[in-house]
CSV table of C-alpha atoms in Angstrom, one decimal:
chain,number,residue,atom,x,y,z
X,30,UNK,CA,16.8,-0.8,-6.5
X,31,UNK,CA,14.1,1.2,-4.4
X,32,UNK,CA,14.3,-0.2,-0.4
X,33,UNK,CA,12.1,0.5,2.4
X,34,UNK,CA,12.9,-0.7,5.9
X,35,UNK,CA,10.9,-0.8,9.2
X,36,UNK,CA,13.3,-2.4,11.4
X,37,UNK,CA,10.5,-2.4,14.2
X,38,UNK,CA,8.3,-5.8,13.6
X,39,UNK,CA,6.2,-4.7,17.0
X,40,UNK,CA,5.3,-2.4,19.9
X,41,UNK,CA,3.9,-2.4,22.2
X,42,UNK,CA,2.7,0.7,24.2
X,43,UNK,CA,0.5,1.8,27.3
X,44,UNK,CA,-2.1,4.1,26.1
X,45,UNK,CA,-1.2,8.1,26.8
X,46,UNK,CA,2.3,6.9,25.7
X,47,UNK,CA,4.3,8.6,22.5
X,48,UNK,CA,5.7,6.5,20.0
X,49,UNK,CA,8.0,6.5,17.7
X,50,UNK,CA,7.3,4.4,14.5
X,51,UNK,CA,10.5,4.3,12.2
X,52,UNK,CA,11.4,4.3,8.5
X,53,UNK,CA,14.2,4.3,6.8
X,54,UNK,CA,14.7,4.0,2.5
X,55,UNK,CA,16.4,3.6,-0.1
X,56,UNK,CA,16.3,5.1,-3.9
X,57,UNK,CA,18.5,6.2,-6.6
X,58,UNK,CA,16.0,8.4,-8.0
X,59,UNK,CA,16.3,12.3,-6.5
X,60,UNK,CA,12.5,12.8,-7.2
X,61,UNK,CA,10.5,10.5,-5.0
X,62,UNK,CA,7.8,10.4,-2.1
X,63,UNK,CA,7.5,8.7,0.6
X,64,UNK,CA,4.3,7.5,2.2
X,65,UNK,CA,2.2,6.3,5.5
X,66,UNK,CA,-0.4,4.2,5.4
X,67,UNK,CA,-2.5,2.4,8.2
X,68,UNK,CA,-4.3,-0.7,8.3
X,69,UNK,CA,-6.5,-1.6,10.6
X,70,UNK,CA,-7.7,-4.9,11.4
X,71,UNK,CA,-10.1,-4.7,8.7
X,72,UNK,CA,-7.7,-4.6,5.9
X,73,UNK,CA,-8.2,-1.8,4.0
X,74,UNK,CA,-5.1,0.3,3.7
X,75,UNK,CA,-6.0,4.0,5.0
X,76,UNK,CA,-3.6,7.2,3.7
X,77,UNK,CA,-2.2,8.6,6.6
X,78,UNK,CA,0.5,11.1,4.7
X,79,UNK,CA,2.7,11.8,1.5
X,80,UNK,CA,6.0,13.9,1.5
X,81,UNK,CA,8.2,15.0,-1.0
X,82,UNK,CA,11.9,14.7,-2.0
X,83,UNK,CA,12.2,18.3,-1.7
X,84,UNK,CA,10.3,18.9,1.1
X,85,UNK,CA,12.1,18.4,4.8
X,86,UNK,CA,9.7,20.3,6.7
X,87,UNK,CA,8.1,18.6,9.3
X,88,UNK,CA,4.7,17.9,9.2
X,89,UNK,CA,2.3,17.7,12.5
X,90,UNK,CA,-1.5,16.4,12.0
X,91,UNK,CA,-3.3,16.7,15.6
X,92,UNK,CA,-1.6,13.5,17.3
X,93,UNK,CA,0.5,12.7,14.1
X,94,UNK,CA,3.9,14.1,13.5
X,95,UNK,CA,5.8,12.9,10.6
X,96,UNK,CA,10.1,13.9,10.7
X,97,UNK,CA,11.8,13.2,7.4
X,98,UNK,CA,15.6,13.9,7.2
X,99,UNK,CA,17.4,13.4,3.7
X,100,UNK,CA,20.3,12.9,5.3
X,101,UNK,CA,19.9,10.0,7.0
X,102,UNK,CA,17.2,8.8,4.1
X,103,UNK,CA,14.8,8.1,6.9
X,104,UNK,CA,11.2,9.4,7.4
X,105,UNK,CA,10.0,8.8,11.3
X,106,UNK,CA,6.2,9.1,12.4
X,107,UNK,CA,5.3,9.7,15.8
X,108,UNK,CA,2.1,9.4,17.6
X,109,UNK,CA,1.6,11.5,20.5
X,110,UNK,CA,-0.9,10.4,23.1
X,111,UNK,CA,-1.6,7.1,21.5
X,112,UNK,CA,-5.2,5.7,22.2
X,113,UNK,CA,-6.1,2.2,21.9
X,114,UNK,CA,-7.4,3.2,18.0
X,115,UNK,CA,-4.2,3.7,17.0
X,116,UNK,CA,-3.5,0.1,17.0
X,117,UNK,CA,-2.9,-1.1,13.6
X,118,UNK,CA,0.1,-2.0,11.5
X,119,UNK,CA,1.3,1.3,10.0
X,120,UNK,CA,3.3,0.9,6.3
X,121,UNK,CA,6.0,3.2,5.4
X,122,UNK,CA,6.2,3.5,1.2
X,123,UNK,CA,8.1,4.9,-1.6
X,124,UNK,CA,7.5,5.9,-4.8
X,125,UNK,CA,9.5,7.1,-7.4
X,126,UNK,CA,9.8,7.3,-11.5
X,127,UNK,CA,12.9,4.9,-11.1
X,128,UNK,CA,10.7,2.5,-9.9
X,129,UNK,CA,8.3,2.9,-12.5
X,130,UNK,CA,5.9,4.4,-10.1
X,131,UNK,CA,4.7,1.5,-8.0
X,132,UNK,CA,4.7,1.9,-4.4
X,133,UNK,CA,7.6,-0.1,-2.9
X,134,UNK,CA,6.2,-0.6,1.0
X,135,UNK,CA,8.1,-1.9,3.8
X,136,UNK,CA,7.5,-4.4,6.1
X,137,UNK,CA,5.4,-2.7,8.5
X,138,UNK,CA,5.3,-2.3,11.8
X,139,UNK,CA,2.2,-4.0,14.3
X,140,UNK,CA,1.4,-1.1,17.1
X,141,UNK,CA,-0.4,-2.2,19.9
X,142,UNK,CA,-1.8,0.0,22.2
X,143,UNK,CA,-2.5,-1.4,26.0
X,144,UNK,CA,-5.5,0.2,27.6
L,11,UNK,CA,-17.2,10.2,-2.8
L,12,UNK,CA,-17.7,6.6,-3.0
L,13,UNK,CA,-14.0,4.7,-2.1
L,14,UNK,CA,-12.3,1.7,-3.6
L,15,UNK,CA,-14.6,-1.2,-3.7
L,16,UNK,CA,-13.9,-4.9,-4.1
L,17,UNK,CA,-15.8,-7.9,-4.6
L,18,UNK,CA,-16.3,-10.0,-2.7
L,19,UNK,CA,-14.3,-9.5,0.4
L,20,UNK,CA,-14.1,-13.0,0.7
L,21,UNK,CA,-13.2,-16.1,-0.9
L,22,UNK,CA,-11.9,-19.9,-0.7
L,23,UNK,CA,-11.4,-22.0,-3.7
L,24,UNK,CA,-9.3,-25.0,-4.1
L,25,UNK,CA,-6.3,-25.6,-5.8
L,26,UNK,CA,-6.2,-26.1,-9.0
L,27,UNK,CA,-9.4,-23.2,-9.7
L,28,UNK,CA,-9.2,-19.9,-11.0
L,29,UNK,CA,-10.5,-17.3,-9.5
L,30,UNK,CA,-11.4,-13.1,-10.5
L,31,UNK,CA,-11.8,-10.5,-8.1
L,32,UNK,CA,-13.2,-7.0,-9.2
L,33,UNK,CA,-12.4,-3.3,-8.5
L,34,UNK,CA,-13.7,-0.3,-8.6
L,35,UNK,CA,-12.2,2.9,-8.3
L,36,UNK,CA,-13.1,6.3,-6.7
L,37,UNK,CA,-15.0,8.1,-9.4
L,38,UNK,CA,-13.0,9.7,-12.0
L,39,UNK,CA,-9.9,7.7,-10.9
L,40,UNK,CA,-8.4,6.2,-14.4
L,41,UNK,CA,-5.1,4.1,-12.6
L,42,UNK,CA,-5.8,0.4,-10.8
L,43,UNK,CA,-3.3,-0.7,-9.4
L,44,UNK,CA,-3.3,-4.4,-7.3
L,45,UNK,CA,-1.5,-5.6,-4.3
L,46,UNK,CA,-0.5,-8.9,-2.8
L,47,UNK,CA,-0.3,-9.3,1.1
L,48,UNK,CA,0.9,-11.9,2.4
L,49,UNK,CA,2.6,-12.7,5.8
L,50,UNK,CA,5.4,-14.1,4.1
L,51,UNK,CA,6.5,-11.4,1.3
L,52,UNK,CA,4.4,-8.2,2.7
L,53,UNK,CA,2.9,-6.0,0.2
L,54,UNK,CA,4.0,-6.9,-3.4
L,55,UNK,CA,2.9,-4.9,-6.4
L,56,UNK,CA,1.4,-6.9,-8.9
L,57,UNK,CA,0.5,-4.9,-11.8
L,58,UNK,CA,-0.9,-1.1,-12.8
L,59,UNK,CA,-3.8,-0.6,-15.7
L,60,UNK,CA,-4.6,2.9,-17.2
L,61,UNK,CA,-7.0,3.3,-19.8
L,62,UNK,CA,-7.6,-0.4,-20.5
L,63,UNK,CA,-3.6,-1.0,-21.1
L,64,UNK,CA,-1.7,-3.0,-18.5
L,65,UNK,CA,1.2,0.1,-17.8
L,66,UNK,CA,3.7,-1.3,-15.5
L,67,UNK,CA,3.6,-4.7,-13.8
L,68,UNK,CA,5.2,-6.8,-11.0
L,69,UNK,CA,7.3,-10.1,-10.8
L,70,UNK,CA,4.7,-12.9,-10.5
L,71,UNK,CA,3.8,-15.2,-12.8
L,72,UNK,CA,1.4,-15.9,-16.1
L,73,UNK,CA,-1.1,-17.3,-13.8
L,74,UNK,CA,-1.9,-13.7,-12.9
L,75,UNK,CA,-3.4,-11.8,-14.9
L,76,UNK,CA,-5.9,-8.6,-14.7
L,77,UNK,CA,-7.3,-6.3,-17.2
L,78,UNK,CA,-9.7,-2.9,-17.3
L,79,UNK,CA,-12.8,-2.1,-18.7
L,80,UNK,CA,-13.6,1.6,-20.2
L,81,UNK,CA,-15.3,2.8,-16.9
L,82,UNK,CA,-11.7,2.2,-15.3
L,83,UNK,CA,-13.2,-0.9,-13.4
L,84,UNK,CA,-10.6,-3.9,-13.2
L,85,UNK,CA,-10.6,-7.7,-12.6
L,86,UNK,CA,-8.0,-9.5,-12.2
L,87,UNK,CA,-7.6,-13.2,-12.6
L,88,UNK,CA,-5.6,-15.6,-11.3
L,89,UNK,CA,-5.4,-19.0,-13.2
L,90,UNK,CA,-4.6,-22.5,-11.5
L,91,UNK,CA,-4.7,-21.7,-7.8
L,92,UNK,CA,-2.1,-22.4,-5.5
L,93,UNK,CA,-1.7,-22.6,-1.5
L,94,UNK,CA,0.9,-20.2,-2.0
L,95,UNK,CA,-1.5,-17.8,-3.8
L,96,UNK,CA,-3.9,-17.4,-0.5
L,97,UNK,CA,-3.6,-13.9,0.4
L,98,UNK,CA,-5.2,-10.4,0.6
L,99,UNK,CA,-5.3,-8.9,-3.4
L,100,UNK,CA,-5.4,-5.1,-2.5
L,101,UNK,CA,-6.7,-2.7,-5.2
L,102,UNK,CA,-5.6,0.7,-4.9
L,103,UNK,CA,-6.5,3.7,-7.4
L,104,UNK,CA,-5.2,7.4,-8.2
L,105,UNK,CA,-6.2,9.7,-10.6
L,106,UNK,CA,-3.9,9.2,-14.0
L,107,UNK,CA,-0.9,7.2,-11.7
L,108,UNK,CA,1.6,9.0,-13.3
L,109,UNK,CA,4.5,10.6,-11.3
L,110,UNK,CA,5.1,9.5,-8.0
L,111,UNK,CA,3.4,12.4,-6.5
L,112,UNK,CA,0.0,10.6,-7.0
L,113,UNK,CA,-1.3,9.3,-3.6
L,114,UNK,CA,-2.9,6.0,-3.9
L,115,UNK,CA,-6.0,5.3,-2.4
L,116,UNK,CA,-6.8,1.4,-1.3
L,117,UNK,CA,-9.6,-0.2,-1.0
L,118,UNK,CA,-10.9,-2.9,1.5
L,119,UNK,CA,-8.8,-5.7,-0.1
L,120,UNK,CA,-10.2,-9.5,-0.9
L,121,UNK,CA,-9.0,-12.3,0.9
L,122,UNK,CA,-8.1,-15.3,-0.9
L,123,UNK,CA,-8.1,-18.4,0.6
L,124,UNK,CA,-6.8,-22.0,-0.9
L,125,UNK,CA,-6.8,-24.9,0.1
């Protein structure tokens, strides 16, 4: 069965601060992708990033990094700088042709960020 | 491009009621897929359409049900209301949804309220 965890319910951070936002799955499958998404207090989930099986490079977006490691099946986003916009709860998701393609999401995890 | 849309963003209905919320896709998207948030259970997938035909679906019930019209628009229905059923119903689309490289695309979500 496909299994994504976000062991971090909340944070909390002071704005200017890094953070760390973890993820960490679960698949038989050796062809998969793993996912962020964002949403905001609105509702509407926003696409933040998609990564491949085969593809360990790290990935750096302005203030968004993204650190996947295969060998410890997890896939880490950091924010760098965080501003009070950031706040939202961010979704880690998997997706794979074992699990007939839906997204399997995790928990989530609520970020605040203190002005 | 237009995103996801759904209608309405809102809703409360009592138990006992049915209830159909719409979706439309980003143009020349031909997958719908639909979400259930709840506190609870987090993001659960519910079920996937692709050219009118239901493709892959989720564990919930007969009471929910959903179906696509040739433009790629869905509804989906859900029969005999429940509390348990309150919730946000997220709609998602991706181009064809097939292979987990796809990136799915949500739209603002409805929120489901029963009492």
């Amino acid at each position: 069965a496909q299994k994504v965890t976000q062991a971090q319910t909340e944070i909390s951070v002071v704005e200017k601060e890094d953070v760390t936002l973890d993820c960490v799955y679960e698949t038989r499958d050796t062809t998969y992708y793993l996912f962020w998404y964002k949403q905001p207090p609105s509702g509407e989930l926003v696409f933040l990033i998609r990564r491949n099986s085969f593809d360990e490079q790290n990935e750096i977006s302005g203030r968004y990094s993204w650190n996947f490691q295969k060998s410890t099946s997890s896939f880490n986003f950091t924010i760098t700088a965080s501003q009070v916009v950031d706040s939202a709860v961010y979704f880690c998701a998997l997706r794979s042709n074992f699990g007939n393609e839906k997204l399997t999401f995790g928990t989530g995890t609520r970020l605040t960020i203190i002005p | 491009k237009a995103g996801v849309t759904q209608t309405p963003r809102y809703l409360i209905k009592t138990r006992g009621q049915q209830v159909t919320l719409s979706c439309s896709p980003i143009s020349g998207h031909r997958s719908v897929s639909w979400y259930q948030q709840t506190p609870g259970q987090g993001l659960q997938f519910l079920f996937e359409y692709f050219s009118e035909t239901q493709r892959n679906k989720g564990n919930f019930p007969g009471r929910f049900s959903g179906r696509q019209f040739s433009n790629s628009r869905s509804e989906m229905n859900v029969s005999t209301l429940e509390l348990g059923d309150s919730a946000l119903y997220l709609c998602a689309s991706s181009q064809t949804g097939t292979g987990p490289q796809e990136t799915q695309y949500f739209g603002p979500g409805t929120r489901l309220l029963v009492l």
